[in-house]
MMTF fields as JSON, N, C-alpha, C and O atoms, coordinates in Angstrom:
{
  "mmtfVersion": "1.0.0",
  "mmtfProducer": "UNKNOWN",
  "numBonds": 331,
  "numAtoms": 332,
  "numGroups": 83,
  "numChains": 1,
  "numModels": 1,
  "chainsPerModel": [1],
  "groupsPerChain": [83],
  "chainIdList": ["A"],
  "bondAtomList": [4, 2, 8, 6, 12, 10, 16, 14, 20, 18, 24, 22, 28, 26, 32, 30, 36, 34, 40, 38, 44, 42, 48, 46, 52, 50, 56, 54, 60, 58, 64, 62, 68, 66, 72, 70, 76, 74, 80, 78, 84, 82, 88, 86, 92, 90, 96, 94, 100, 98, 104, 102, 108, 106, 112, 110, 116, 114, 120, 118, 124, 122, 128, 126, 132, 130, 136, 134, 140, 138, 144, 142, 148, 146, 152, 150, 156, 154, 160, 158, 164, 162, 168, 166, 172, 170, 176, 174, 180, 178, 184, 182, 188, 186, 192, 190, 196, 194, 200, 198, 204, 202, 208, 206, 212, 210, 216, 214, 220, 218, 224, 222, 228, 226, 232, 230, 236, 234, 240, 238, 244, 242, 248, 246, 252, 250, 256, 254, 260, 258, 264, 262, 268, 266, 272, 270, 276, 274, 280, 278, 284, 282, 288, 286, 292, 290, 296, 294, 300, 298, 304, 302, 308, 306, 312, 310, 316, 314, 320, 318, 324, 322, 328, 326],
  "bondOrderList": [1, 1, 1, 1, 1, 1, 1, 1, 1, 1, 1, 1, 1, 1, 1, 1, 1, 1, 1, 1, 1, 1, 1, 1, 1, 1, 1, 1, 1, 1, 1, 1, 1, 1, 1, 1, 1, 1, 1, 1, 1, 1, 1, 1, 1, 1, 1, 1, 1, 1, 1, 1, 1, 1, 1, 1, 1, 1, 1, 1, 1, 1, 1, 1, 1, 1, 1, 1, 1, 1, 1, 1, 1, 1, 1, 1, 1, 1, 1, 1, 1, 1],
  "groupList": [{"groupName": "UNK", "atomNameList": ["N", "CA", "C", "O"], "elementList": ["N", "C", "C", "O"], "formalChargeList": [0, 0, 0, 0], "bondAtomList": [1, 0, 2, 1, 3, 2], "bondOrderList": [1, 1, 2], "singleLetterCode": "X", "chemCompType": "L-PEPTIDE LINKING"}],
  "groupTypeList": [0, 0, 0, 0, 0, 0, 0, 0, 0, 0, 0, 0, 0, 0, 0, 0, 0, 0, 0, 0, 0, 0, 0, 0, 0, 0, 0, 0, 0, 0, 0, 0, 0, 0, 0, 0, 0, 0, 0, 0, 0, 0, 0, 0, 0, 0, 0, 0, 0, 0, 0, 0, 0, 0, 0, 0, 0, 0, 0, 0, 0, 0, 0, 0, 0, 0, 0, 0, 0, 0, 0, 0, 0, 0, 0, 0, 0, 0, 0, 0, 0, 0, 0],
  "groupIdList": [1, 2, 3, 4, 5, 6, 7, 8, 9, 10, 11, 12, 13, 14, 15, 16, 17, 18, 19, 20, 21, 22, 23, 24, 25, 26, 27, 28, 29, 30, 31, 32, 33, 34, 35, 36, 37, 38, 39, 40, 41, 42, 43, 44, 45, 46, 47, 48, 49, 50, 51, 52, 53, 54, 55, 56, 57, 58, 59, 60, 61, 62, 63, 64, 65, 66, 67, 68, 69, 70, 71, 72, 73, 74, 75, 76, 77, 78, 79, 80, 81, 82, 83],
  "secStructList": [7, 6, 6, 6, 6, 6, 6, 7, 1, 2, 2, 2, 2, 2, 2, 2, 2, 2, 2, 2, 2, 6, 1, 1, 2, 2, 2, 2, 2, 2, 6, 6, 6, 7, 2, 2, 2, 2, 2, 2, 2, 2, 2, 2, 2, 2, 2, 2, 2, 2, 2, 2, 2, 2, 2, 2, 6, 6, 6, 7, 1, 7, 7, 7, 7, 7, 1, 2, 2, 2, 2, 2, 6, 2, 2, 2, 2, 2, 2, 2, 2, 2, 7],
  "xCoordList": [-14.743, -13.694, -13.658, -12.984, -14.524, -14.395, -15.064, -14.893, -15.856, -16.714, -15.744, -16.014, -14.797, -14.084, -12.857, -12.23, -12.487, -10.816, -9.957, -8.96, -10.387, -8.899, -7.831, -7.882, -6.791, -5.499, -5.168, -4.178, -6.0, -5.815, -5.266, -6.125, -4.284, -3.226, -1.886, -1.42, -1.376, 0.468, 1.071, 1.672, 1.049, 1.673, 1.228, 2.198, 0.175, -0.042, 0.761, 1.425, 0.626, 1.389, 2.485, 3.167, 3.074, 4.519, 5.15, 5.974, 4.585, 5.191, 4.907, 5.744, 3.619, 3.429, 4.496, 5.137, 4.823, 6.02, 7.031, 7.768, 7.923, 8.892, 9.075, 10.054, 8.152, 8.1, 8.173, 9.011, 7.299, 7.094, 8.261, 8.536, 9.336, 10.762, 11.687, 12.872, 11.447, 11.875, 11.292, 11.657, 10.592, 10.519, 10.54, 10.248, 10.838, 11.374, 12.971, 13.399, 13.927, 15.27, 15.376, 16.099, 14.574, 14.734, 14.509, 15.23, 13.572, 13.128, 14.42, 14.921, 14.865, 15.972, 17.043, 17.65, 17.584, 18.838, 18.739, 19.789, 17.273, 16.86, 17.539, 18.455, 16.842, 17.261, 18.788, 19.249, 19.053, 20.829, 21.252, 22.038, 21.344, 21.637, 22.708, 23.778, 21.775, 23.104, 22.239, 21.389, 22.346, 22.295, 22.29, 21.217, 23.414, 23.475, 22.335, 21.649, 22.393, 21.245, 19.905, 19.246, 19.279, 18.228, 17.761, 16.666, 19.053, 18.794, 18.617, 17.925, 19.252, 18.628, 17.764, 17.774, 16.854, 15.785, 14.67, 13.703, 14.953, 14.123, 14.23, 13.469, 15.529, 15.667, 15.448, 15.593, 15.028, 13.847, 12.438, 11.555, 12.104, 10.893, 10.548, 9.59, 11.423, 11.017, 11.182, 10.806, 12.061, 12.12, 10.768, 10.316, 10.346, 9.132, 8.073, 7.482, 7.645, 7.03, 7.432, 6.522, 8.342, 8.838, 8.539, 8.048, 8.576, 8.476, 6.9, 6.66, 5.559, 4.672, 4.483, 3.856, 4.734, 4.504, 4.56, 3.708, 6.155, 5.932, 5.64, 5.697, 5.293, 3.835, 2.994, 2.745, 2.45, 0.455, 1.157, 0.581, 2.013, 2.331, 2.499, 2.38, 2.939, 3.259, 1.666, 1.566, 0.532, -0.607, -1.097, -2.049, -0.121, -0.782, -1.287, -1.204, -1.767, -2.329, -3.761, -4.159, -4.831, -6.435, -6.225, -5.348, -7.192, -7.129, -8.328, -9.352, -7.83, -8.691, -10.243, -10.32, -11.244, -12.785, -13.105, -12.524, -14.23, -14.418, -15.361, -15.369, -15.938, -16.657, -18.283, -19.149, -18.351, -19.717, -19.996, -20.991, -18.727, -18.51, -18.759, -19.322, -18.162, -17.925, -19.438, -19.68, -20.082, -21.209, -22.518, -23.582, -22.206, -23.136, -22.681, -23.494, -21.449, -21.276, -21.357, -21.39, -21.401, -22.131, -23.425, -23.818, -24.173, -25.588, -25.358, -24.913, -25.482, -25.53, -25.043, -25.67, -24.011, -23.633, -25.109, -25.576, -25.263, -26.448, -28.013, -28.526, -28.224, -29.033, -28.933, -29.854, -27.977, -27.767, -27.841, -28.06, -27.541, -27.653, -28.721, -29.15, -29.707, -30.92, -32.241, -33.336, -31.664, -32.724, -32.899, -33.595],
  "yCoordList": [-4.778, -5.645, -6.965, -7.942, -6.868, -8.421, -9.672, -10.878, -9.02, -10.109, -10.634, -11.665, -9.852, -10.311, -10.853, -11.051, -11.103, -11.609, -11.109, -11.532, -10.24, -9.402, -9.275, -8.873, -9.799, -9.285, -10.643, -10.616, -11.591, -12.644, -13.708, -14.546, -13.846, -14.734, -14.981, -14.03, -15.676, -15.886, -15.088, -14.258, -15.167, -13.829, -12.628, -11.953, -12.138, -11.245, -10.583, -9.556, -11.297, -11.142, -11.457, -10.891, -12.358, -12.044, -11.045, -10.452, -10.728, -9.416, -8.337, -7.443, -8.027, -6.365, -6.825, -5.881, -8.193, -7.816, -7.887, -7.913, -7.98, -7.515, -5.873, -5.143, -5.665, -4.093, -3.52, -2.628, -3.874, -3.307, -3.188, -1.995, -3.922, -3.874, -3.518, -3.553, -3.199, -2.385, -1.284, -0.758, -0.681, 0.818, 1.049, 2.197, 0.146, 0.611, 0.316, 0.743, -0.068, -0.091, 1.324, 2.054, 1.87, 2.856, 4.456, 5.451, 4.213, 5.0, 5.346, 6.465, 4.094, 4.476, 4.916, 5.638, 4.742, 5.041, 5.994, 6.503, 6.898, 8.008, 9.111, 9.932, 8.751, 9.911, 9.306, 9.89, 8.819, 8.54, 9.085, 9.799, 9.353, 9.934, 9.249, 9.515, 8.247, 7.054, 6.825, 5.937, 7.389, 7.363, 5.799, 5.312, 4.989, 4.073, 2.715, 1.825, 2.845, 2.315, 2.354, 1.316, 3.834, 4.48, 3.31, 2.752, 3.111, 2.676, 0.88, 0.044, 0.792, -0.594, -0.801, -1.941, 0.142, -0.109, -0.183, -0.943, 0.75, 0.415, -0.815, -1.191, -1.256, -2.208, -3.443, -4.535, -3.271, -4.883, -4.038, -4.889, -3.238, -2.717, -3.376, -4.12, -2.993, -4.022, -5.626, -6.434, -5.633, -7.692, -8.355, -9.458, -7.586, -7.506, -7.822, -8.896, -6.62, -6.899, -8.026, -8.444, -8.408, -9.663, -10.507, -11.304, -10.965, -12.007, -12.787, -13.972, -11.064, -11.514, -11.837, -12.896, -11.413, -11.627, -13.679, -14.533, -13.693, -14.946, -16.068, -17.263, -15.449, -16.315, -16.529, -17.723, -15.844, -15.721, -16.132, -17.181, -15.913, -17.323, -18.611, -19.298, -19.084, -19.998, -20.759, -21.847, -19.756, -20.186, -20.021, -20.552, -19.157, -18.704, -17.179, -16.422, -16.84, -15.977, -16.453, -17.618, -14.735, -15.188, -15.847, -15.715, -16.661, -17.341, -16.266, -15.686, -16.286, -15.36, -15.81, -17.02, -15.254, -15.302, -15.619, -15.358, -16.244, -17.032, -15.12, -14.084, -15.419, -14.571, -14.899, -14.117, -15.965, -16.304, -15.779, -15.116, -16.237, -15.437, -13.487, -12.686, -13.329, -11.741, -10.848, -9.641, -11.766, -11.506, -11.658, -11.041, -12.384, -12.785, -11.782, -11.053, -11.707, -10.505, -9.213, -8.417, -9.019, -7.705, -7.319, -6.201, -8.743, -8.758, -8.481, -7.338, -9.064, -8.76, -7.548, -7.01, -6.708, -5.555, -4.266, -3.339, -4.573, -4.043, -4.034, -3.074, -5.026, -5.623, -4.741, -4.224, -4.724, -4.002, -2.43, -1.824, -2.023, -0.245, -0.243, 0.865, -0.868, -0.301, -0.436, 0.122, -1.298, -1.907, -0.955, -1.261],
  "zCoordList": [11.752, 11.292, 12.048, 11.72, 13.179, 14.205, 13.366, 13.547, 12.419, 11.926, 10.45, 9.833, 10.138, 9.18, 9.131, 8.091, 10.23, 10.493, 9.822, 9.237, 9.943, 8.897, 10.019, 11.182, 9.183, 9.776, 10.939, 11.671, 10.945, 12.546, 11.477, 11.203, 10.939, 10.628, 11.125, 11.752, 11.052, 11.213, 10.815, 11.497, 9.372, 8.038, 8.701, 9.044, 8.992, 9.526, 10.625, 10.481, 11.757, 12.928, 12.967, 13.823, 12.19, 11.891, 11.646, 12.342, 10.13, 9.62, 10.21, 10.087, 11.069, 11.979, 13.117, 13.579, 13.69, 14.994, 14.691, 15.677, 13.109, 13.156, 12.645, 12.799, 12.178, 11.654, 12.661, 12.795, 13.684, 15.485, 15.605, 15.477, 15.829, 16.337, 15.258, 15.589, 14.101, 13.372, 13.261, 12.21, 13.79, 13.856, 15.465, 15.801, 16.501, 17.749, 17.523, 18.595, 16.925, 16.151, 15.808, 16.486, 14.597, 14.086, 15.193, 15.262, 15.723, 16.63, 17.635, 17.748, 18.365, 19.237, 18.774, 19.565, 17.655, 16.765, 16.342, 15.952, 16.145, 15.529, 17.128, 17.169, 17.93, 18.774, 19.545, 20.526, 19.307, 19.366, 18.648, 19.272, 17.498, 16.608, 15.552, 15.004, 15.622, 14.617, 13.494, 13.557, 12.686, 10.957, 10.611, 10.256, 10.691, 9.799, 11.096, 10.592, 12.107, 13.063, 12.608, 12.547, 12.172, 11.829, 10.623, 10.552, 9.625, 8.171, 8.495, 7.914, 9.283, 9.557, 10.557, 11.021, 11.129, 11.802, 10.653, 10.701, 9.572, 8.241, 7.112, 6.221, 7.576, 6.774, 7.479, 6.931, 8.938, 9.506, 9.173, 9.065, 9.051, 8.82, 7.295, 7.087, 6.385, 5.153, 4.882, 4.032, 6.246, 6.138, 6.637, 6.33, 7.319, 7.982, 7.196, 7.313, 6.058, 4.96, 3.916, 3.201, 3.8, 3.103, 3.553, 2.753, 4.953, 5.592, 5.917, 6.147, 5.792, 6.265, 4.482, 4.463, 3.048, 2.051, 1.835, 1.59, 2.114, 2.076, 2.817, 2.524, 3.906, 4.789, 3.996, 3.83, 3.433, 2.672, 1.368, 1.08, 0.483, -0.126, -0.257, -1.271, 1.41, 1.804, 2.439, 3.005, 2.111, 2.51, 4.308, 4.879, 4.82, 6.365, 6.29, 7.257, 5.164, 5.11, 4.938, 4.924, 4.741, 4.273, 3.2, 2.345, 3.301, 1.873, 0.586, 0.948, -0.725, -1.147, -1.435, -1.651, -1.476, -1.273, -3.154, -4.207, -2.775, -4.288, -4.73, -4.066, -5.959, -6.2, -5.861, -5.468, -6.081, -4.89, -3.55, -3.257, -2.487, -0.99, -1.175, -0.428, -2.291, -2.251, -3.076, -3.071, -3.593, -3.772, -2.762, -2.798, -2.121, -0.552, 0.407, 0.975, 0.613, 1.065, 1.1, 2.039, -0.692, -0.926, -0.386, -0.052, -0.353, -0.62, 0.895, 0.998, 2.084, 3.36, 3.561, 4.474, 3.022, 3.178, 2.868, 3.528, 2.19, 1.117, 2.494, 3.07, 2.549, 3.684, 5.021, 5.654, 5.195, 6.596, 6.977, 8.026, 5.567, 5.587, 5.091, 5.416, 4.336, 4.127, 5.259, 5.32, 5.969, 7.323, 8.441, 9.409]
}
C-alpha cells in the first residue's frame, strides 16, 4: 500500500481522527455505563464519516484515476506476479 498512497490525504485523516475520538467517547461511556454518552460517541463516529466525505468532495481527497492510469496499472500489476 506504500506505493499507492492510499489513505495519505486530509479527508482521510480527518475523518479516521474524529472517528478515533469517537469511538474513544463511546468506549469510555460504554464502561461507565452511560447509554445516552455511548450514543453520542457513535454519533462523532458518523460525523467523522461525513466530514472525511465532504473533504474528498471538496477535492482533499484521492483524486479519481483516469482509465488509462488504471490500465497501466493493471499492466504493472500483471508484470510483477508473473516475473
Amino acid at each position: 500500500m506504500a506505493g499507492s498512497s492510499h489513505g495519505h490525504t486530509p479527508a482521510a485523516w480527518t475523518g479516521v481522527i474524529i472517528a478515533f475520538i469517537g469511538f474513544c467517547i463511546a468506549g469510555l461511556f460504554m464502561v461507565a455505563a452511560n447509554p445516552l454518552g455511548f450514543w453520542a460517541g457513535l454519533a462523532v463516529i458518523a460525523v467523522g464519516g461525513l466530514v472525511g466525505l465532504a473533504m474528498k468532495a471538496a477535492g482533499l481527497g484521492m483524486p479519481k484515476e483516469s482509465a488509462e492510469l488504471a490500465a497501466a496499472r493493471a499492466r504493472a500489476g500483471e508484470a510483477q506476479t508473473t516475473s
